[in-house]
Amino acid sequence: MTNENEQMTAPESLPRVDAATPTPAGAHTVEKIGGTSMSRARELVDTILVGSRGEDQLYNRVFVVSAFGGITNKLLEDKKTGKPGVYALFADADEDHGWMEALNDVAREMYRINGEIFDESADRDSADEFVRERIEGARGCLLDLQRLCSYGHFNLAEHMMTTRELLSGLGEAHSANSLALLLRRHNVNARFVDLSGWRDESQPSLNERIEMAFSKIDVERELAIVTGYAQCREGLMREYDRGYSEVTFAQIAALSGAREAIIHKEFHLSSADPRLVGTDAVRKIGRTNYDVADQLSNMGMEAIHPNAAKTLRQAGVPLRVTNAFEPEDPGTLIDAEPAETPGVEMVTGIPVTSFEVFEQDMVGVKGYDAAILEVLTRHNVRIVSKVSNANSIVHHVEAPLKLLKRVEQDLMKRYPSARIATRRSAIVSVIGRDLTGLSVMLEGLKALDAAGIEVISAQDTGRKVDVQFVVGGKDKDNAVKVLHQAFCEGDTNALRPGATESDAPTPATLSQAA
């Protein structure tokens, strides 16, 4: 492995991808493993990593890995519950050292994972020593920063994003190092590729970081196991927060001109969540395009981070989403191609809060829309969809009511005569590469009405890739079932582009983005 302090020259085989210029397709693939799948590392060795592959099939693959499941939550904060991790405790600590026990808890969990993965004591000891070195290094760094900021000249808040990046890198470094060790025990020439910038005094760009790391790797003879976090002067977390690993993955695929980018999940990309509609009803999508992937991302069900999708699309690299534990199944191919025939591919829903601003004097007056958008943006409220008429504007957003109260207060200062209302609701979206001629809005309204579900509003942008139905929050799951039955089950499957006999019902699921 290349010494971190050694000077390296970026190879010509990794062309820079800064513009929408496709790179030549290589013989290799770049593949990503998510945190939930990583927690089943020993099973991965028997499926996508080694399995029944011969020597000539093991290589020409690069694997970008996330931290083991739950580790990033412990390092930062729980993504679902908000429970503080090391980062959140350190940010609120002042001189309190409560974050140190949280860091100890991270170490204990990493040791536990090592104990589950490794049978050989030598491998386990090596993995544990790696954890000790990284954890104690991070502890020393945070203590020094805390002492430094006890002086009035230094402000801790100015260093918190760097602290967040430092802690994030611990999780991916642990998982990549452990997986490489495990593969070497299985006679695979695996190389741990650390992009986390540990004890690296340089500040390269993301492209430079990747190019330097790969300058001495022979992908034809080595299986590179790469950290999903990459330290760079752009600051991945500042831009993408916890979506950084897919951005790293996509940039590696684009820079190296990969033949294909592959995301391994613990489920197939399916026509709906089988927990809602039943495992016998869902269908693997099989093939779709980046336009549909963007719609899924907007609905909170990311096949891939939208910025990562943009990088792959501009570089001309197709994306495949597979089930990591069904290696014989080709999964779903995502590329830039349009559908050959119209068809519904997926039905999915997301809970939202409908934020309505009504002002009788709005009609004919410019500026209301821009002002509302500015306040929502300033409070970092994610907008899923919006609709307006002569004197009201409704934004369907993902945000807690407490945050929306602050938005309301700011808007009332500007428009004191406005009436602002919020209500819990849900958007259920029917999505496909081409919905032309399917009368999705009409048939959807008829199906929902027959099921006794009140539709608050419906929207078709005219691009024929999705139709959105806004329903009451309590009706979301039932609306997904009804619309899936109307468009994706029975004879309607014949209209689905990409549907084949191999798309038999599976227990696979498209879960909410992790």
Coordinates of C-alpha atoms in Angstrom, one line a residue:
M1 CA 0.0 0.0 0.0
T2 CA 1.2 3.5 -0.8
N3 CA 2.7 5.4 2.1
E4 CA 0.5 8.4 2.9
N5 CA 3.4 10.8 2.8
E6 CA 4.8 9.5 -0.5
Q7 CA 4.5 11.8 -3.5
M8 CA 2.4 10.3 -6.2
T9 CA 1.6 11.4 -9.7
A10 CA -1.9 11.1 -11.1
P11 CA -2.0 8.5 -13.8
E12 CA -3.2 9.2 -17.3
S13 CA -5.5 6.2 -16.9
L14 CA -7.7 8.2 -14.6
P15 CA -8.9 11.2 -16.6
R16 CA -10.4 14.1 -14.8
V17 CA -14.2 14.3 -15.1
D18 CA -15.3 17.9 -14.7
A19 CA -17.6 18.3 -17.7
A20 CA -20.4 16.3 -19.4
T21 CA -17.9 14.3 -21.5
P22 CA -18.2 10.5 -21.4
T23 CA -15.0 8.7 -20.6
P24 CA -13.9 5.6 -22.5
A25 CA -15.5 2.4 -20.9
G26 CA -12.9 0.3 -19.1
A27 CA -12.9 -3.4 -18.3
H28 CA -13.6 -2.9 -14.6
T29 CA -16.6 -2.1 -12.5
V30 CA -16.9 0.2 -9.4
E31 CA -19.2 -1.3 -6.8
K32 CA -20.7 0.1 -3.6
I33 CA -21.8 -1.8 -0.5
G34 CA -24.1 0.0 2.0
G35 CA -23.8 -0.2 5.7
T36 CA -26.7 -2.7 6.3
S37 CA -25.2 -5.1 3.8
M38 CA -21.7 -4.5 5.3
S39 CA -23.0 -5.8 8.6
R40 CA -23.3 -9.2 6.8
A41 CA -19.7 -9.2 5.6
R42 CA -19.1 -12.9 6.0
E43 CA -22.1 -13.6 3.7
L44 CA -20.8 -11.0 1.2
V45 CA -17.6 -13.1 0.9
D46 CA -19.8 -16.0 -0.3
T47 CA -21.9 -13.9 -2.7
I48 CA -20.6 -10.8 -4.4
L49 CA -17.0 -10.7 -3.2
V50 CA -15.7 -14.2 -3.8
G51 CA -18.4 -16.9 -4.1
S52 CA -17.7 -19.3 -6.9
R53 CA -15.5 -16.9 -8.8
G54 CA -12.3 -18.2 -10.3
E55 CA -9.0 -16.3 -10.1
D56 CA -9.7 -14.5 -13.4
Q57 CA -13.1 -13.3 -12.1
L58 CA -12.0 -11.8 -8.8
Y59 CA -10.4 -8.7 -10.0
N60 CA -11.2 -5.8 -12.3
R61 CA -13.6 -4.7 -9.6
V62 CA -13.3 -1.8 -7.1
F63 CA -15.5 -1.9 -4.0
V64 CA -16.4 1.3 -2.1
V65 CA -17.8 0.6 1.3
S66 CA -19.9 2.4 3.9
A67 CA -19.4 2.0 7.7
F68 CA -20.9 -1.1 9.3
G69 CA -24.6 -0.6 10.1
G70 CA -25.1 1.7 13.1
I71 CA -21.6 3.0 13.4
T72 CA -22.1 6.3 11.7
N73 CA -25.2 6.9 13.9
K74 CA -22.9 6.4 17.0
L75 CA -20.3 8.7 15.6
L76 CA -22.6 11.5 14.5
E77 CA -26.2 11.2 15.5
D78 CA -29.0 8.7 14.9
K79 CA -30.5 9.6 11.5
K80 CA -34.0 8.5 12.5
T81 CA -34.3 9.2 16.2
G82 CA -31.9 12.1 16.5
K83 CA -30.1 10.5 19.5
P84 CA -26.8 12.3 19.8
G85 CA -23.6 10.5 19.0
V86 CA -20.0 11.6 19.5
Y87 CA -20.2 14.6 17.2
A88 CA -23.5 15.9 18.7
L89 CA -22.3 15.4 22.3
F90 CA -19.0 17.1 21.5
A91 CA -20.7 20.1 19.8
D92 CA -22.7 20.7 23.0
A93 CA -20.0 19.7 25.5
D94 CA -18.2 23.0 26.4
E95 CA -15.8 21.5 29.0
D96 CA -17.9 18.4 29.6
H97 CA -16.3 15.1 28.4
G98 CA -19.6 13.1 28.0
W99 CA -18.6 12.6 24.3
M100 CA -15.6 10.5 25.5
E101 CA -17.9 7.8 26.8
A102 CA -19.8 7.8 23.5
L103 CA -16.4 7.4 21.7
N104 CA -15.6 4.5 24.0
D105 CA -19.0 3.0 23.0
V106 CA -18.0 3.3 19.3
A107 CA -14.8 1.5 20.0
R108 CA -16.6 -1.3 21.9
E109 CA -19.0 -1.8 19.0
M110 CA -16.1 -1.9 16.5
Y111 CA -14.4 -4.5 18.6
R112 CA -17.6 -6.5 18.7
I113 CA -18.0 -6.4 14.9
N114 CA -14.3 -7.5 14.5
G115 CA -15.1 -10.4 16.9
E116 CA -18.0 -11.5 14.7
I117 CA -16.1 -11.2 11.4
F118 CA -12.8 -12.9 12.2
D119 CA -12.1 -16.5 13.2
E120 CA -8.4 -16.1 13.3
S121 CA -7.0 -14.3 16.4
A122 CA -4.2 -12.7 14.3
D123 CA -6.7 -11.1 12.0
R124 CA -8.9 -10.0 15.0
D125 CA -5.9 -8.5 16.8
S126 CA -4.8 -6.6 13.7
A127 CA -8.3 -5.2 13.2
D128 CA -8.6 -4.3 16.9
E129 CA -5.2 -2.5 16.8
F130 CA -6.3 -0.5 13.8
V131 CA -9.4 0.6 15.7
R132 CA -7.4 1.5 18.8
E133 CA -5.0 3.7 16.8
R134 CA -7.8 5.5 15.0
I135 CA -10.1 6.0 18.1
E136 CA -7.2 7.2 20.3
G137 CA -6.0 9.5 17.6
A138 CA -9.5 11.0 17.2
R139 CA -9.8 11.3 21.0
G140 CA -6.5 13.2 21.3
C141 CA -7.5 15.5 18.4
L142 CA -10.9 16.4 20.0
L143 CA -9.3 17.0 23.5
D144 CA -6.7 19.3 21.9
L145 CA -9.5 21.2 20.0
Q146 CA -11.6 21.5 23.2
R147 CA -8.6 22.9 25.1
L148 CA -7.8 25.3 22.3
C149 CA -11.3 26.6 22.1
S150 CA -11.4 27.2 25.9
Y151 CA -9.5 30.4 25.0
G152 CA -11.6 33.3 23.8
H153 CA -9.7 33.7 20.6
F154 CA -10.9 30.4 19.1
N155 CA -14.5 29.5 18.3
L156 CA -15.4 25.8 18.4
A157 CA -18.3 26.4 16.0
E158 CA -15.8 27.2 13.2
H159 CA -14.2 23.8 13.5
M160 CA -17.3 21.6 13.8
M161 CA -17.7 20.7 10.2
T162 CA -14.0 19.5 10.1
T163 CA -14.8 17.5 13.3
R164 CA -17.8 15.9 11.7
E165 CA -15.7 14.8 8.7
L166 CA -12.9 13.5 11.0
L167 CA -15.4 11.3 12.9
S168 CA -17.2 10.1 9.8
G169 CA -14.0 8.9 8.3
L170 CA -13.5 6.6 11.3
G171 CA -16.4 4.4 10.4
E172 CA -15.5 3.8 6.7
A173 CA -11.8 3.3 7.6
H174 CA -12.8 0.6 10.0
S175 CA -15.1 -1.3 7.6
A176 CA -12.7 -1.1 4.6
N177 CA -9.7 -2.2 6.6
S178 CA -11.6 -5.1 8.2
L179 CA -13.1 -6.3 4.9
A180 CA -9.7 -6.2 3.2
L181 CA -8.3 -8.3 6.1
L182 CA -11.1 -10.8 5.8
L183 CA -10.6 -11.1 2.0
R184 CA -6.9 -11.7 2.4
R185 CA -7.7 -14.6 4.7
H186 CA -9.7 -16.0 1.8
N187 CA -6.6 -15.8 -0.5
V188 CA -7.8 -12.7 -2.3
N189 CA -5.2 -10.0 -3.1
A190 CA -7.2 -7.3 -1.4
R191 CA -5.9 -3.8 -0.8
F192 CA -7.3 -1.3 1.8
V193 CA -7.5 2.1 0.1
D194 CA -7.9 4.8 2.7
L195 CA -9.3 8.1 1.2
S196 CA -10.1 9.5 4.7
G197 CA -6.9 11.6 4.8
W198 CA -5.8 10.2 8.2
R199 CA -2.7 12.2 9.4
D200 CA -2.4 13.7 5.9
E201 CA -1.3 17.3 5.9
S202 CA -2.2 18.0 2.3
Q203 CA -5.5 19.3 1.1
P204 CA -6.2 17.8 -2.3
S205 CA -9.4 18.1 -4.2
L206 CA -11.7 15.0 -4.4
N207 CA -10.3 14.1 -7.9
E208 CA -6.8 14.5 -6.7
R209 CA -7.4 12.4 -3.6
I210 CA -8.8 9.6 -5.8
E211 CA -6.1 9.9 -8.4
M212 CA -3.3 9.7 -5.8
A213 CA -4.8 6.7 -4.1
F214 CA -5.2 4.7 -7.3
S215 CA -1.9 5.7 -8.9
K216 CA -0.2 2.5 -7.8
I217 CA -3.1 0.1 -7.7
D218 CA -3.4 -2.5 -10.4
V219 CA -7.1 -3.3 -10.6
E220 CA -6.4 -6.3 -12.8
R221 CA -4.5 -8.0 -10.0
E222 CA -5.8 -6.3 -6.8
L223 CA -9.2 -6.0 -5.3
A224 CA -9.4 -2.4 -4.0
I225 CA -11.6 -1.9 -0.9
V226 CA -12.1 1.8 -0.6
T227 CA -13.4 4.0 2.1
G228 CA -16.7 5.7 1.2
Y229 CA -15.6 8.9 2.9
A230 CA -12.9 10.9 1.1
Q231 CA -11.2 13.9 2.8
C232 CA -10.8 16.7 0.3
R233 CA -10.7 20.5 0.3
E234 CA -14.3 20.7 -1.1
G235 CA -15.6 19.2 2.1
L236 CA -18.0 16.3 1.2
M237 CA -20.1 16.6 4.3
R238 CA -20.6 20.3 3.9
E239 CA -22.1 19.6 0.5
Y240 CA -23.7 16.2 0.8
D241 CA -23.7 15.4 4.6
R242 CA -24.3 11.6 4.9
G243 CA -24.7 11.1 1.2
Y244 CA -21.0 11.4 0.7
S245 CA -20.2 7.7 0.1
E246 CA -22.3 7.6 -3.1
V247 CA -20.6 10.7 -4.3
T248 CA -17.2 9.2 -3.8
F249 CA -18.3 6.0 -5.5
A250 CA -19.7 7.8 -8.5
Q251 CA -16.6 10.0 -8.9
I252 CA -14.3 6.9 -8.8
A253 CA -16.4 5.3 -11.5
A254 CA -16.4 8.4 -13.6
L255 CA -12.7 9.2 -13.3
S256 CA -11.7 5.6 -14.1
G257 CA -14.1 5.2 -17.0
A258 CA -15.7 2.2 -15.4
R259 CA -17.7 -0.2 -17.6
E260 CA -20.5 -0.1 -15.0
A261 CA -21.2 1.3 -11.5
I262 CA -23.0 -1.2 -9.2
I263 CA -24.8 -0.5 -5.9
H264 CA -25.3 -3.6 -3.8
K265 CA -28.3 -3.3 -1.5
E266 CA -30.1 -5.9 0.7
F267 CA -33.1 -5.6 -1.5
H268 CA -34.1 -5.3 -5.2
L269 CA -35.4 -2.1 -6.7
S270 CA -39.0 -3.0 -6.8
S271 CA -42.4 -1.7 -8.0
A272 CA -43.4 -0.9 -4.4
D273 CA -42.5 -1.8 -0.8
P274 CA -43.7 -5.4 -0.4
R275 CA -44.3 -4.7 3.3
L276 CA -47.2 -2.6 2.1
V277 CA -48.5 -4.4 -1.0
G278 CA -47.4 -7.9 -0.3
T279 CA -44.4 -9.9 -1.5
D280 CA -46.5 -11.7 -4.1
A281 CA -47.5 -8.4 -5.7
V282 CA -44.2 -6.5 -6.2
R283 CA -42.1 -6.8 -9.2
K284 CA -38.4 -6.1 -9.7
I285 CA -38.1 -3.1 -12.0
G286 CA -35.4 -4.7 -14.2
R287 CA -34.5 -1.5 -16.1
T288 CA -35.1 2.2 -15.8
N289 CA -33.3 5.4 -16.3
Y290 CA -31.7 8.3 -14.3
D291 CA -34.9 10.4 -14.7
V292 CA -36.8 7.8 -12.7
A293 CA -33.9 7.6 -10.2
D294 CA -34.3 11.4 -9.7
Q295 CA -38.0 11.1 -9.0
L296 CA -37.3 8.3 -6.4
S297 CA -34.8 10.6 -4.7
N298 CA -37.3 13.4 -4.5
M299 CA -39.7 10.9 -2.8
G300 CA -37.1 10.1 -0.2
M301 CA -36.4 6.6 -1.6
E302 CA -32.9 7.1 -3.1
A303 CA -31.7 4.5 -5.6
I304 CA -28.6 6.8 -5.6
H305 CA -27.8 10.3 -4.4
P306 CA -28.9 12.7 -7.1
N307 CA -25.4 14.3 -7.4
A308 CA -23.9 10.9 -7.8
A309 CA -26.4 10.1 -10.5
K310 CA -25.5 13.3 -12.3
T311 CA -21.8 12.4 -12.2
L312 CA -22.5 8.9 -13.7
R313 CA -24.9 10.2 -16.3
Q314 CA -22.5 12.9 -17.5
A315 CA -19.7 10.4 -17.7
G316 CA -21.8 7.9 -19.6
V317 CA -21.5 5.2 -16.9
P318 CA -24.6 3.0 -16.5
L319 CA -25.7 2.1 -13.0
R320 CA -26.9 -1.3 -11.8
V321 CA -28.7 -1.8 -8.5
T322 CA -28.6 -5.4 -7.2
N323 CA -29.5 -7.5 -4.2
A324 CA -26.1 -8.3 -2.6
F325 CA -27.4 -11.7 -1.4
E326 CA -28.8 -12.8 -4.8
P327 CA -25.6 -12.6 -6.9
E328 CA -27.1 -14.6 -9.7
D329 CA -29.8 -12.0 -10.3
P330 CA -28.7 -9.1 -12.6
G331 CA -30.8 -6.6 -10.7
T332 CA -32.0 -3.3 -12.2
L333 CA -30.0 -1.4 -14.8
I334 CA -30.3 2.4 -14.7
D335 CA -29.0 4.3 -17.7
A336 CA -30.0 7.3 -19.9
E337 CA -32.1 5.4 -22.3
P338 CA -35.9 6.2 -22.7
A339 CA -38.5 3.5 -22.4
E340 CA -39.4 1.5 -25.5
T341 CA -43.0 1.4 -24.4
P342 CA -45.1 3.4 -21.9
G343 CA -45.6 1.8 -18.5
V344 CA -45.7 2.4 -14.8
E345 CA -42.6 1.2 -13.0
M346 CA -43.2 2.1 -9.3
V347 CA -45.6 3.5 -6.8
T348 CA -44.2 5.1 -3.7
G349 CA -45.3 7.5 -1.0
I350 CA -43.8 9.9 1.4
P351 CA -45.2 11.7 4.5
V352 CA -45.1 15.5 4.2
T353 CA -46.5 18.6 5.8
S354 CA -48.6 20.8 3.6
F355 CA -47.6 24.5 4.3
E356 CA -50.2 26.8 2.9
V357 CA -49.9 30.6 2.6
F358 CA -53.2 32.4 1.7
E359 CA -53.2 36.1 1.1
Q360 CA -56.3 37.7 -0.5
D361 CA -54.2 40.5 -2.1
M362 CA -51.7 38.1 -3.6
V363 CA -53.4 37.9 -7.0
G364 CA -51.5 39.9 -9.7
V365 CA -48.7 40.8 -7.3
K366 CA -45.2 39.6 -7.8
G367 CA -42.8 38.5 -5.1
Y368 CA -44.8 36.3 -2.8
D369 CA -43.5 33.1 -4.3
A370 CA -39.9 34.2 -4.1
A371 CA -40.2 35.5 -0.5
I372 CA -41.8 32.2 0.7
L373 CA -39.1 30.2 -1.0
E374 CA -36.3 32.4 0.5
V375 CA -37.6 31.8 4.0
L376 CA -38.0 28.0 3.5
T377 CA -34.5 27.9 2.1
R378 CA -33.0 29.9 4.9
H379 CA -34.5 27.4 7.4
N380 CA -33.2 24.5 5.4
V381 CA -36.7 23.1 4.7
R382 CA -36.8 20.4 2.0
I383 CA -39.5 21.0 -0.6
V384 CA -41.0 17.8 -2.1
S385 CA -43.6 19.5 -4.3
K386 CA -45.6 22.8 -4.6
V387 CA -48.8 24.1 -6.1
S388 CA -50.4 27.5 -6.3
N389 CA -53.4 29.4 -7.5
A390 CA -54.5 33.1 -7.6
N391 CA -54.1 33.8 -3.8
S392 CA -52.5 30.8 -2.2
I393 CA -49.2 28.9 -2.4
V394 CA -48.8 25.4 -1.0
H395 CA -45.5 23.8 -0.4
H396 CA -45.4 20.1 0.5
V397 CA -42.4 19.8 2.7
E398 CA -40.3 17.4 4.8
A399 CA -39.8 19.3 8.1
P400 CA -40.9 19.1 11.8
L401 CA -43.7 21.3 12.9
K402 CA -41.4 23.1 15.3
L403 CA -39.3 24.3 12.4
L404 CA -42.3 25.3 10.3
K405 CA -43.5 27.5 13.2
R406 CA -40.3 29.5 12.9
V407 CA -40.9 29.8 9.1
E408 CA -44.5 31.0 9.8
Q409 CA -43.2 33.6 12.3
D410 CA -40.8 35.0 9.7
L411 CA -43.5 35.1 7.0
M412 CA -46.0 36.8 9.3
K413 CA -43.6 39.6 9.9
R414 CA -43.5 40.2 6.1
Y415 CA -47.2 39.5 5.4
P416 CA -49.2 40.2 8.5
S417 CA -52.5 39.8 6.8
A418 CA -51.7 36.4 5.4
R419 CA -53.3 33.2 6.8
I420 CA -50.9 30.3 7.2
A421 CA -52.0 26.7 7.7
T422 CA -50.2 23.4 8.1
R423 CA -51.6 19.9 7.9
R424 CA -50.1 16.4 7.9
S425 CA -50.5 14.8 4.6
A426 CA -48.7 12.5 2.2
I427 CA -47.7 12.4 -1.5
V428 CA -48.1 9.1 -3.3
S429 CA -46.4 9.1 -6.7
V430 CA -46.9 6.9 -9.7
I431 CA -43.5 6.8 -11.6
G432 CA -42.3 5.5 -14.9
R433 CA -39.9 6.5 -17.7
D434 CA -42.9 7.1 -20.0
L435 CA -46.5 7.4 -18.8
T436 CA -47.8 8.7 -22.1
G437 CA -51.3 7.5 -23.0
L438 CA -51.9 5.6 -19.7
S439 CA -54.3 8.2 -18.2
V440 CA -52.6 7.9 -14.9
M441 CA -54.2 10.8 -13.3
L442 CA -57.7 9.9 -14.3
E443 CA -57.4 6.2 -13.6
G444 CA -55.6 7.0 -10.3
L445 CA -58.4 9.3 -9.1
K446 CA -61.0 6.7 -10.0
A447 CA -59.1 4.0 -8.1
L448 CA -58.6 6.1 -5.0
D449 CA -62.2 7.3 -5.0
A450 CA -63.5 3.7 -5.3
A451 CA -61.3 2.8 -2.3
G452 CA -62.8 5.7 -0.3
I453 CA -59.6 7.7 -0.1
E454 CA -60.1 11.5 -0.4
V455 CA -57.6 13.1 -2.7
I456 CA -56.6 16.6 -1.5
S457 CA -54.9 17.4 -4.8
A458 CA -53.3 15.8 -7.8
Q459 CA -50.5 17.0 -10.1
D460 CA -49.1 16.0 -13.5
T461 CA -46.2 18.2 -14.7
G462 CA -46.7 17.2 -18.3
R463 CA -43.3 15.4 -18.6
K464 CA -45.1 12.0 -18.3
V465 CA -42.6 10.6 -15.8
D466 CA -44.7 10.9 -12.6
V467 CA -48.1 11.8 -11.3
Q468 CA -48.5 12.9 -7.7
F469 CA -51.6 12.4 -5.5
V470 CA -51.8 14.3 -2.2
V471 CA -53.8 12.5 0.4
G472 CA -54.3 12.6 4.2
G473 CA -51.3 11.4 6.1
K474 CA -53.2 8.4 7.5
D475 CA -54.1 7.3 3.9
K476 CA -50.6 7.0 2.6
D477 CA -50.1 3.3 2.9
N478 CA -53.5 2.4 1.6
A479 CA -53.1 4.8 -1.3
V480 CA -49.9 3.0 -2.3
K481 CA -51.6 -0.3 -2.2
V482 CA -54.6 0.9 -4.3
L483 CA -52.5 2.6 -7.0
H484 CA -50.0 -0.3 -7.1
Q485 CA -52.9 -2.7 -7.7
A486 CA -54.3 -0.4 -10.4
F487 CA -51.1 0.1 -12.3
C488 CA -48.6 -2.7 -11.5
E489 CA -50.5 -5.9 -10.8
G490 CA -52.4 -8.3 -13.0
D491 CA -52.7 -7.5 -16.7
T492 CA -51.2 -4.0 -16.4
N493 CA -47.8 -5.6 -15.9
A494 CA -47.8 -6.2 -19.7
L495 CA -47.4 -2.4 -20.1
R496 CA -44.4 -2.1 -17.8
P497 CA -41.2 -1.5 -19.8
G498 CA -38.5 -4.0 -18.8
A499 CA -40.9 -6.5 -17.4
T500 CA -39.8 -10.1 -18.1
E501 CA -40.5 -13.6 -16.9
S502 CA -37.5 -13.2 -14.6
D503 CA -39.2 -10.4 -12.8
A504 CA -41.1 -12.9 -10.7
P505 CA -42.5 -11.7 -7.3
T506 CA -39.7 -11.6 -4.7
P507 CA -39.6 -10.6 -1.0
A508 CA -37.3 -7.8 -2.0
T509 CA -38.0 -4.3 -0.8
L510 CA -37.3 -0.7 -1.7
S511 CA -36.8 0.8 1.8
Q512 CA -36.7 4.4 2.8
A513 CA -33.3 5.9 2.2
A514 CA -30.9 5.1 5.0

